[in-house]
Amino acid sequence: MFKKYSLLLLICASWTYAAGQAANSPFSKFGIGEPYGNALINNQGMGTVGIGNPQYVYLNNQNPALLVYNYLTNLGAGFIGEQRTIKSGKASEKNSNGNLSYLTMAFPVIGRGAKSVTNRWSSSLGLMPYSTVNYKLNYTSSLEGTSNTLNTTESGSGGMNQVFWSNGITISKNISVGIKSRYLFGSRIDEYLHFVSQAPVYQPNVYERQQYSDFNFTTGFAFHTDSLFAKNYRFNIGLVYDFKSNIKTTYFSRLERRSGNSIIDSVTIVNDKVGNTVLPPSLGGGISFGRRSWTVGADVVYTDYKQFKDYFDSNPATQNTMHYAVGGEFTPNTTSASNYLGRITYRGGLSYDDFPYLLGNGSAVKDVGINVGLALPVGGISSLDIAFKVGRRGDLKINGVAEDYFKIYFGATFNDRWFIKRRFD
């Protein structure tokens, strides 16, 4: 059994290496890139709802306090494929790509107590992106005092990854708390290539690299009751707080002279100077309500982007942000042995996000998405998970640029009993 799951994760990792980064987006130029979020595929199908939504057969990666509901060992792997259409004025560009979404594992450390629906202590480990950078911008300008035209190409790639370790502990019948520690690592590369139309032999290029390596932390709280209104209605409240973090950042810069794709010569401007990138704090809350076969929920997250600072000690963020999500899931017949369609879980949700950076015309950018998802049961309580998101970021009339996107999430969730001492051979 263990060999089978290990082989699956190895195949996932190998496939991901060949898949590349996320699709090109000009919005990933700002800050540390485009935040990836913590929602796994089951949450993505509900519009990312999860802070106050415990799951017994899925890992909750949004609130570590809800890990105590994973009474089995849980393995998960997910991928994302996306297509984006960027519009600005009369120009339009379409691109697509795919990447690893996550590799996760959760397991009980100290199991359930008497008459308890939660473990005393559960833990999880995982690997997933934290932010992505992938953009390419082209523009022209006139050289003052000459008839020459300067063509500039700005491009960026990379981002942050995270390895996380989360723990949830039950402190009473209805209350649990948790903490998540992340190790952030990775780098972003930005290049500024200049091309003078009347002098095409050599092109100057500025190469910049920022390498990240440090820890940050999240705490969580959860309240749960199974008998709201003296009936079998489940009600949950969750809170999470992401601490402000000073992330060690090493900066390197050089000036290059290029001919085509070849570097003719270069000179180092800054050689691995250490500084910090300040990640802002955020506070999130969520609720959910339902019964065995259905759940509805909502999340709200506030992020204080005014506290963000990049390596250069500047704050390009111009507004704090809000994230809103509402969603639900429904399983028609959770116990049917003959009706497979009845055991499928159907999900749907809506999400709304502020973009922390104003565009050149001083306008705010909004992001609205519609989500749907399915959980296809396989092998008992394991599943194949699918989610889709259609959304738009920005508005042509207001922002001068808009991005329509379609994302598909695909993964697998395996549940099994590990680390259980056998009583009989």
Short mmCIF file of C-alpha atoms in Angstrom, two decimals:
data_model
loop_
_atom_site.label_atom_id
_atom_site.label_comp_id
_atom_site.label_asym_id
_atom_site.label_seq_id
_atom_site.Cartn_x
_atom_site.Cartn_y
_atom_site.Cartn_z
CA MET A 1 0.00 0.00 0.00
CA PHE A 2 2.70 2.48 0.99
CA LYS A 3 4.70 1.69 -2.17
CA LYS A 4 1.65 2.33 -4.32
CA TYR A 5 1.05 5.80 -2.86
CA SER A 6 4.74 6.68 -2.91
CA LEU A 7 4.92 5.76 -6.60
CA LEU A 8 1.88 7.93 -7.31
CA LEU A 9 3.48 10.96 -5.65
CA LEU A 10 6.74 10.37 -7.51
CA ILE A 11 4.89 10.26 -10.84
CA CYS A 12 3.07 13.46 -9.90
CA ALA A 13 6.33 15.24 -9.11
CA SER A 14 7.94 14.09 -12.35
CA TRP A 15 4.97 15.14 -14.44
CA THR A 16 4.95 18.56 -12.77
CA TYR A 17 8.62 19.21 -13.50
CA ALA A 18 7.83 18.96 -17.19
CA ALA A 19 4.64 21.05 -16.96
CA GLY A 20 6.21 24.46 -16.32
CA GLN A 21 4.84 27.56 -14.65
CA ALA A 22 1.43 29.15 -14.53
CA ALA A 23 0.06 30.99 -17.55
CA ASN A 24 1.40 34.44 -18.46
CA SER A 25 -0.29 37.32 -16.60
CA PRO A 26 0.78 40.99 -16.39
CA PHE A 27 -0.71 41.14 -12.87
CA SER A 28 2.05 38.81 -11.61
CA LYS A 29 4.62 41.59 -12.13
CA PHE A 30 3.75 43.27 -8.82
CA GLY A 31 5.03 42.47 -5.32
CA ILE A 32 6.09 38.84 -4.86
CA GLY A 33 3.95 37.78 -7.80
CA GLU A 34 0.45 36.38 -7.89
CA PRO A 35 -0.51 34.76 -4.53
CA TYR A 36 -1.44 31.13 -4.97
CA GLY A 37 -3.74 30.65 -1.99
CA ASN A 38 -4.16 27.67 0.34
CA ALA A 39 -7.38 26.12 -1.01
CA LEU A 40 -7.18 22.51 -2.17
CA ILE A 41 -9.39 21.15 -4.96
CA ASN A 42 -12.35 20.33 -2.72
CA ASN A 43 -12.34 23.95 -1.49
CA GLN A 44 -11.78 25.34 -5.00
CA GLY A 45 -15.03 23.71 -6.11
CA MET A 46 -16.84 25.69 -3.39
CA GLY A 47 -15.35 29.05 -4.38
CA THR A 48 -12.39 28.48 -1.94
CA VAL A 49 -14.67 28.24 1.13
CA GLY A 50 -12.82 26.38 3.90
CA ILE A 51 -11.80 28.47 6.95
CA GLY A 52 -14.86 27.32 8.90
CA ASN A 53 -15.62 24.11 7.00
CA PRO A 54 -14.23 20.88 8.57
CA GLN A 55 -13.79 17.83 6.35
CA TYR A 56 -13.47 14.23 7.50
CA VAL A 57 -12.04 12.77 4.28
CA TYR A 58 -10.21 15.83 2.90
CA LEU A 59 -7.29 17.79 4.29
CA ASN A 60 -8.27 21.32 5.28
CA ASN A 61 -5.27 23.45 4.37
CA GLN A 62 -6.93 26.78 5.14
CA ASN A 63 -7.35 26.42 8.90
CA PRO A 64 -4.91 24.20 10.83
CA ALA A 65 -7.38 23.93 13.74
CA LEU A 66 -9.62 21.77 11.50
CA LEU A 67 -6.99 19.06 11.01
CA VAL A 68 -8.41 17.25 14.06
CA TYR A 69 -11.27 15.97 11.89
CA ASN A 70 -8.93 13.84 9.74
CA TYR A 71 -9.22 10.53 11.60
CA LEU A 72 -7.57 8.61 8.73
CA THR A 73 -4.23 9.08 7.00
CA ASN A 74 -4.88 11.30 4.01
CA LEU A 75 -2.73 11.65 0.88
CA GLY A 76 -3.51 14.24 -1.77
CA ALA A 77 -2.05 15.38 -5.08
CA GLY A 78 -3.40 18.07 -7.38
CA PHE A 79 -2.65 19.85 -10.64
CA ILE A 80 -3.85 23.05 -12.25
CA GLY A 81 -4.21 23.89 -15.92
CA GLU A 82 -5.24 27.37 -17.00
CA GLN A 83 -5.92 29.52 -20.01
CA ARG A 84 -5.85 33.33 -19.88
CA THR A 85 -6.96 35.91 -22.42
CA ILE A 86 -5.47 39.35 -21.80
CA LYS A 87 -7.09 42.36 -23.46
CA SER A 88 -5.78 45.92 -23.63
CA GLY A 89 -7.24 48.40 -26.08
CA LYS A 90 -7.58 46.60 -29.39
CA ALA A 91 -4.87 44.06 -28.57
CA SER A 92 -5.62 40.58 -27.24
CA GLU A 93 -3.33 37.71 -26.27
CA LYS A 94 -4.22 34.16 -25.26
CA ASN A 95 -1.89 31.75 -23.45
CA SER A 96 -2.10 28.62 -21.35
CA ASN A 97 0.01 26.41 -19.11
CA GLY A 98 -0.12 23.97 -16.20
CA ASN A 99 1.67 23.25 -12.96
CA LEU A 100 1.68 21.35 -9.69
CA SER A 101 -1.08 22.46 -7.37
CA TYR A 102 -0.05 20.54 -4.24
CA LEU A 103 1.28 17.37 -2.65
CA THR A 104 -0.09 16.82 0.87
CA MET A 105 -0.28 14.29 3.66
CA ALA A 106 -2.28 14.39 6.92
CA PHE A 107 -2.44 11.86 9.75
CA PRO A 108 -3.65 11.55 13.36
CA VAL A 109 -0.90 11.71 15.99
CA ILE A 110 -3.15 11.04 18.99
CA GLY A 111 -6.52 9.59 18.01
CA ARG A 112 -10.05 10.18 19.17
CA GLY A 113 -11.10 10.24 22.79
CA ALA A 114 -14.25 8.66 24.14
CA LYS A 115 -17.42 10.10 22.58
CA SER A 116 -15.37 12.52 20.49
CA VAL A 117 -15.65 13.18 16.76
CA THR A 118 -12.15 14.68 16.60
CA ASN A 119 -8.59 13.53 17.18
CA ARG A 120 -6.73 14.89 20.14
CA TRP A 121 -3.85 15.87 17.82
CA SER A 122 -3.48 15.71 14.03
CA SER A 123 -0.66 16.81 11.76
CA SER A 124 -0.09 17.50 8.07
CA LEU A 125 2.81 18.07 5.68
CA GLY A 126 2.78 19.47 2.20
CA LEU A 127 4.43 21.16 -0.76
CA MET A 128 2.75 23.76 -2.97
CA PRO A 129 3.44 27.11 -4.66
CA TYR A 130 3.08 30.28 -2.58
CA SER A 131 3.23 32.81 -5.43
CA THR A 132 3.94 32.76 -9.15
CA VAL A 133 5.65 35.27 -11.47
CA ASN A 134 5.17 34.97 -15.22
CA TYR A 135 4.76 38.07 -17.36
CA LYS A 136 6.04 39.70 -20.55
CA LEU A 137 5.41 43.34 -21.47
CA ASN A 138 6.44 45.15 -24.66
CA TYR A 139 6.35 48.89 -25.28
CA THR A 140 8.11 51.56 -27.36
CA SER A 141 9.31 55.10 -26.67
CA SER A 142 11.12 57.84 -28.57
CA LEU A 143 14.73 58.77 -27.80
CA GLU A 144 14.82 62.48 -27.11
CA GLY A 145 16.84 64.47 -29.65
CA THR A 146 16.97 61.61 -32.17
CA SER A 147 14.71 59.89 -34.66
CA ASN A 148 15.41 56.50 -33.06
CA THR A 149 12.79 54.35 -31.36
CA LEU A 150 13.55 52.41 -28.17
CA ASN A 151 11.78 49.06 -27.89
CA THR A 152 11.65 47.61 -24.37
CA THR A 153 10.66 44.11 -23.26
CA GLU A 154 10.06 43.48 -19.55
CA SER A 155 9.76 39.85 -18.52
CA GLY A 156 9.60 37.92 -15.27
CA SER A 157 9.51 34.33 -14.08
CA GLY A 158 9.71 32.24 -10.91
CA GLY A 159 8.01 32.86 -7.56
CA MET A 160 7.90 31.44 -4.05
CA ASN A 161 7.26 27.83 -3.05
CA GLN A 162 6.32 26.56 0.39
CA VAL A 163 6.91 23.45 2.45
CA PHE A 164 4.50 23.47 5.38
CA TRP A 165 3.93 21.57 8.62
CA SER A 166 0.56 22.06 10.32
CA ASN A 167 -0.78 20.81 13.64
CA GLY A 168 -4.28 20.86 15.11
CA ILE A 169 -5.15 20.09 18.75
CA THR A 170 -8.55 19.55 20.40
CA ILE A 171 -8.83 21.49 23.66
CA SER A 172 -12.50 20.80 24.45
CA LYS A 173 -15.53 19.02 23.01
CA ASN A 174 -16.32 21.90 20.66
CA ILE A 175 -13.07 23.86 20.30
CA SER A 176 -9.77 23.19 18.55
CA VAL A 177 -6.72 25.30 17.78
CA GLY A 178 -3.87 24.93 15.29
CA ILE A 179 -0.66 26.36 13.93
CA LYS A 180 0.97 26.15 10.50
CA SER A 181 4.65 26.80 9.90
CA ARG A 182 5.90 27.37 6.36
CA TYR A 183 9.36 27.44 4.91
CA LEU A 184 9.28 29.76 1.91
CA PHE A 185 11.90 29.41 -0.79
CA GLY A 186 12.43 30.24 -4.44
CA SER A 187 13.36 33.21 -6.59
CA ARG A 188 11.95 35.67 -9.06
CA ILE A 189 13.88 36.87 -12.11
CA ASP A 190 13.10 40.15 -13.85
CA GLU A 191 14.74 41.28 -17.10
CA TYR A 192 14.59 44.56 -18.99
CA LEU A 193 15.78 44.19 -22.58
CA HIS A 194 16.24 47.34 -24.70
CA PHE A 195 16.42 47.41 -28.49
CA VAL A 196 17.13 50.51 -30.56
CA SER A 197 15.50 50.07 -33.96
CA GLN A 198 18.30 51.86 -35.87
CA ALA A 199 21.11 50.00 -34.06
CA PRO A 200 20.06 46.34 -33.90
CA VAL A 201 23.47 44.66 -33.43
CA TYR A 202 23.67 44.73 -29.63
CA GLN A 203 20.93 45.00 -27.03
CA PRO A 204 21.53 46.07 -23.40
CA ASN A 205 19.69 43.95 -20.81
CA VAL A 206 19.29 44.40 -17.07
CA TYR A 207 19.04 41.06 -15.20
CA GLU A 208 17.69 41.06 -11.62
CA ARG A 209 17.20 38.12 -9.28
CA GLN A 210 15.63 38.00 -5.82
CA GLN A 211 16.06 34.76 -3.84
CA TYR A 212 13.76 34.06 -0.89
CA SER A 213 14.34 31.78 2.10
CA ASP A 214 12.61 32.09 5.47
CA PHE A 215 9.71 30.99 7.69
CA ASN A 216 6.28 32.43 8.36
CA PHE A 217 3.39 31.25 10.52
CA THR A 218 -0.40 30.96 10.66
CA THR A 219 -2.61 30.25 13.68
CA GLY A 220 -6.15 28.90 13.63
CA PHE A 221 -9.21 28.51 15.84
CA ALA A 222 -12.38 26.47 15.27
CA PHE A 223 -15.71 25.95 17.03
CA HIS A 224 -17.99 23.04 16.09
CA THR A 225 -21.37 21.73 17.20
CA ASP A 226 -23.37 18.80 15.82
CA SER A 227 -26.73 19.70 17.33
CA LEU A 228 -27.68 23.24 16.45
CA PHE A 229 -31.35 24.06 17.25
CA ALA A 230 -31.44 20.76 19.20
CA LYS A 231 -31.36 18.92 15.85
CA ASN A 232 -28.76 17.19 13.70
CA TYR A 233 -27.46 20.39 12.08
CA ARG A 234 -23.73 20.99 12.03
CA PHE A 235 -22.49 24.52 12.63
CA ASN A 236 -18.87 25.66 12.47
CA ILE A 237 -16.92 28.87 12.98
CA GLY A 238 -13.26 29.26 12.04
CA LEU A 239 -10.66 32.01 12.39
CA VAL A 240 -7.11 32.22 10.96
CA TYR A 241 -4.38 34.80 11.36
CA ASP A 242 -1.29 35.07 9.14
CA PHE A 243 1.54 36.82 10.95
CA LYS A 244 3.53 39.62 9.37
CA SER A 245 6.84 38.13 8.20
CA ASN A 246 10.28 39.45 7.32
CA ILE A 247 11.46 37.11 4.57
CA LYS A 248 15.22 36.99 3.93
CA THR A 249 15.84 38.17 0.36
CA THR A 250 19.14 38.01 -1.53
CA TYR A 251 19.40 40.43 -4.45
CA PHE A 252 21.62 40.06 -7.53
CA SER A 253 21.80 42.40 -10.52
CA ARG A 254 23.95 42.60 -13.63
CA LEU A 255 24.09 44.59 -16.85
CA GLU A 256 24.43 42.50 -20.00
CA ARG A 257 25.19 43.18 -23.64
CA ARG A 258 23.37 40.72 -25.85
CA SER A 259 23.34 39.72 -29.47
CA GLY A 260 20.28 37.65 -30.20
CA ASN A 261 20.01 35.10 -27.40
CA SER A 262 23.73 35.21 -26.57
CA ILE A 263 25.38 37.27 -23.81
CA ILE A 264 28.44 39.00 -25.29
CA ASP A 265 29.68 40.43 -22.01
CA SER A 266 28.28 41.49 -18.63
CA VAL A 267 29.15 43.40 -15.48
CA THR A 268 27.78 42.67 -12.01
CA ILE A 269 26.07 45.65 -10.38
CA VAL A 270 24.94 44.08 -7.06
CA ASN A 271 26.36 40.74 -5.96
CA ASP A 272 24.00 38.86 -3.60
CA LYS A 273 23.21 41.64 -1.15
CA VAL A 274 20.96 40.42 1.70
CA GLY A 275 17.81 42.31 2.69
CA ASN A 276 14.16 41.57 3.54
CA THR A 277 10.76 41.33 1.91
CA VAL A 278 7.91 42.05 4.34
CA LEU A 279 4.80 39.91 3.85
CA PRO A 280 1.65 41.56 5.25
CA PRO A 281 -0.56 40.13 8.02
CA SER A 282 -4.07 38.91 7.28
CA LEU A 283 -7.12 37.91 9.28
CA GLY A 284 -9.77 35.52 7.99
CA GLY A 285 -13.04 34.13 9.25
CA GLY A 286 -15.44 31.48 7.99
CA ILE A 287 -18.70 29.76 8.87
CA SER A 288 -20.45 26.65 7.59
CA PHE A 289 -23.82 25.04 8.22
CA GLY A 290 -25.28 21.75 7.08
CA ARG A 291 -26.06 18.09 7.63
CA ARG A 292 -24.44 14.83 6.58
CA SER A 293 -25.35 15.21 2.88
CA TRP A 294 -24.98 18.97 2.35
CA THR A 295 -23.01 21.99 3.53
CA VAL A 296 -23.07 25.72 2.79
CA GLY A 297 -20.45 28.18 3.94
CA ALA A 298 -18.79 31.56 3.53
CA ASP A 299 -15.30 33.04 4.09
CA VAL A 300 -14.00 36.59 4.50
CA VAL A 301 -10.26 37.50 4.56
CA TYR A 302 -8.74 40.94 5.17
CA THR A 303 -5.08 41.53 4.25
CA ASP A 304 -3.20 44.64 5.40
CA TYR A 305 -1.18 45.24 2.23
CA LYS A 306 -0.16 48.70 3.46
CA GLN A 307 2.44 46.81 5.55
CA PHE A 308 3.96 45.04 2.54
CA LYS A 309 7.50 46.06 1.59
CA ASP A 310 9.69 44.68 -1.17
CA TYR A 311 13.47 44.24 -1.08
CA PHE A 312 13.97 47.90 -2.01
CA ASP A 313 12.00 48.96 1.09
CA SER A 314 9.21 50.37 -1.05
CA ASN A 315 5.51 49.59 -0.89
CA PRO A 316 3.88 49.44 -4.34
CA ALA A 317 0.60 48.30 -2.73
CA THR A 318 -1.96 51.05 -2.73
CA GLN A 319 -4.88 49.48 -0.89
CA ASN A 320 -5.67 46.79 1.64
CA THR A 321 -7.70 43.92 0.26
CA MET A 322 -10.78 41.82 0.96
CA HIS A 323 -11.51 38.29 -0.19
CA TYR A 324 -15.09 36.99 -0.13
CA ALA A 325 -16.24 33.46 -0.94
CA VAL A 326 -19.57 31.62 -0.68
CA GLY A 327 -20.22 28.05 -1.68
CA GLY A 328 -21.71 24.70 -0.94
CA GLU A 329 -21.58 20.97 -1.62
CA PHE A 330 -24.21 18.24 -1.90
CA THR A 331 -24.04 14.43 -1.96
CA PRO A 332 -27.46 12.96 -2.90
CA ASN A 333 -26.95 9.54 -1.27
CA THR A 334 -23.80 9.12 0.80
CA THR A 335 -24.38 5.45 1.69
CA SER A 336 -25.80 3.99 -1.55
CA ALA A 337 -23.96 0.89 -2.80
CA SER A 338 -25.79 0.71 -6.14
CA ASN A 339 -26.27 4.35 -7.15
CA TYR A 340 -22.84 5.73 -8.09
CA LEU A 341 -24.20 9.11 -9.23
CA GLY A 342 -25.81 9.47 -5.82
CA ARG A 343 -22.43 9.12 -4.10
CA ILE A 344 -20.78 11.84 -6.20
CA THR A 345 -20.31 15.13 -4.34
CA TYR A 346 -21.38 18.19 -6.33
CA ARG A 347 -19.91 21.60 -5.47
CA GLY A 348 -20.35 25.22 -6.47
CA GLY A 349 -19.33 28.67 -5.31
CA LEU A 350 -18.48 32.30 -6.02
CA SER A 351 -15.40 34.35 -5.11
CA TYR A 352 -14.45 38.02 -5.12
CA ASP A 353 -10.99 39.56 -4.61
CA ASP A 354 -9.49 43.02 -4.48
CA PHE A 355 -6.15 43.49 -6.23
CA PRO A 356 -3.78 45.39 -3.90
CA TYR A 357 -2.12 47.45 -6.62
CA LEU A 358 -3.72 50.29 -8.57
CA LEU A 359 -3.01 50.41 -12.29
CA GLY A 360 -1.29 53.30 -14.05
CA ASN A 361 -4.52 55.29 -14.34
CA GLY A 362 -5.07 55.01 -10.57
CA SER A 363 -7.98 52.58 -10.83
CA ALA A 364 -8.67 49.62 -8.54
CA VAL A 365 -8.84 46.10 -9.98
CA LYS A 366 -11.51 43.56 -9.02
CA ASP A 367 -11.45 39.79 -9.56
CA VAL A 368 -14.70 37.79 -9.74
CA GLY A 369 -14.86 34.02 -10.22
CA ILE A 370 -17.47 31.26 -10.58
CA ASN A 371 -16.50 27.77 -9.37
CA VAL A 372 -17.95 24.28 -9.76
CA GLY A 373 -16.52 20.89 -8.75
CA LEU A 374 -17.04 17.17 -8.40
CA ALA A 375 -15.68 14.46 -6.11
CA LEU A 376 -15.84 11.05 -7.82
CA PRO A 377 -15.65 8.25 -5.21
CA VAL A 378 -13.15 5.44 -5.82
CA GLY A 379 -12.04 2.60 -3.56
CA GLY A 380 -14.18 3.22 -0.51
CA ILE A 381 -13.69 6.75 0.85
CA SER A 382 -11.00 7.88 -1.58
CA SER A 383 -11.88 10.10 -4.54
CA LEU A 384 -10.85 11.73 -7.80
CA ASP A 385 -11.44 15.46 -7.48
CA ILE A 386 -12.19 17.99 -10.23
CA ALA A 387 -12.92 21.70 -10.06
CA PHE A 388 -13.38 24.45 -12.63
CA LYS A 389 -13.15 28.21 -12.29
CA VAL A 390 -14.18 30.88 -14.79
CA GLY A 391 -13.34 34.46 -13.90
CA ARG A 392 -12.40 37.97 -14.91
CA ARG A 393 -9.85 40.30 -13.41
CA GLY A 394 -9.91 43.96 -14.32
CA ASP A 395 -12.19 45.94 -16.62
CA LEU A 396 -11.26 47.40 -20.01
CA LYS A 397 -13.29 50.58 -19.51
CA ILE A 398 -12.10 51.24 -15.96
CA ASN A 399 -8.58 49.76 -15.83
CA GLY A 400 -7.58 49.75 -19.50
CA VAL A 401 -6.72 46.05 -19.21
CA ALA A 402 -8.75 42.92 -18.48
CA GLU A 403 -7.91 39.27 -18.04
CA ASP A 404 -10.44 36.49 -18.66
CA TYR A 405 -9.32 33.13 -17.32
CA PHE A 406 -10.38 29.52 -17.13
CA LYS A 407 -8.80 27.14 -14.64
CA ILE A 408 -9.19 23.40 -14.24
CA TYR A 409 -8.05 21.57 -11.12
CA PHE A 410 -7.58 17.81 -11.10
CA GLY A 411 -6.33 15.60 -8.29
CA ALA A 412 -6.74 12.53 -6.14
CA THR A 413 -7.42 12.04 -2.45
CA PHE A 414 -6.58 8.75 -0.73
CA ASN A 415 -7.69 7.81 2.78
CA ASP A 416 -6.37 4.79 4.63
CA ARG A 417 -5.51 3.57 8.13
CA TRP A 418 -1.78 3.89 8.84
CA PHE A 419 0.20 3.73 12.05
CA ILE A 420 -2.45 1.51 13.67
CA LYS A 421 -1.04 -1.20 15.93
CA ARG A 422 -2.46 -4.57 14.92
CA ARG A 423 -4.26 -6.51 17.63
CA PHE A 424 -4.49 -9.76 15.67
CA ASP A 425 -2.29 -11.31 12.97
#
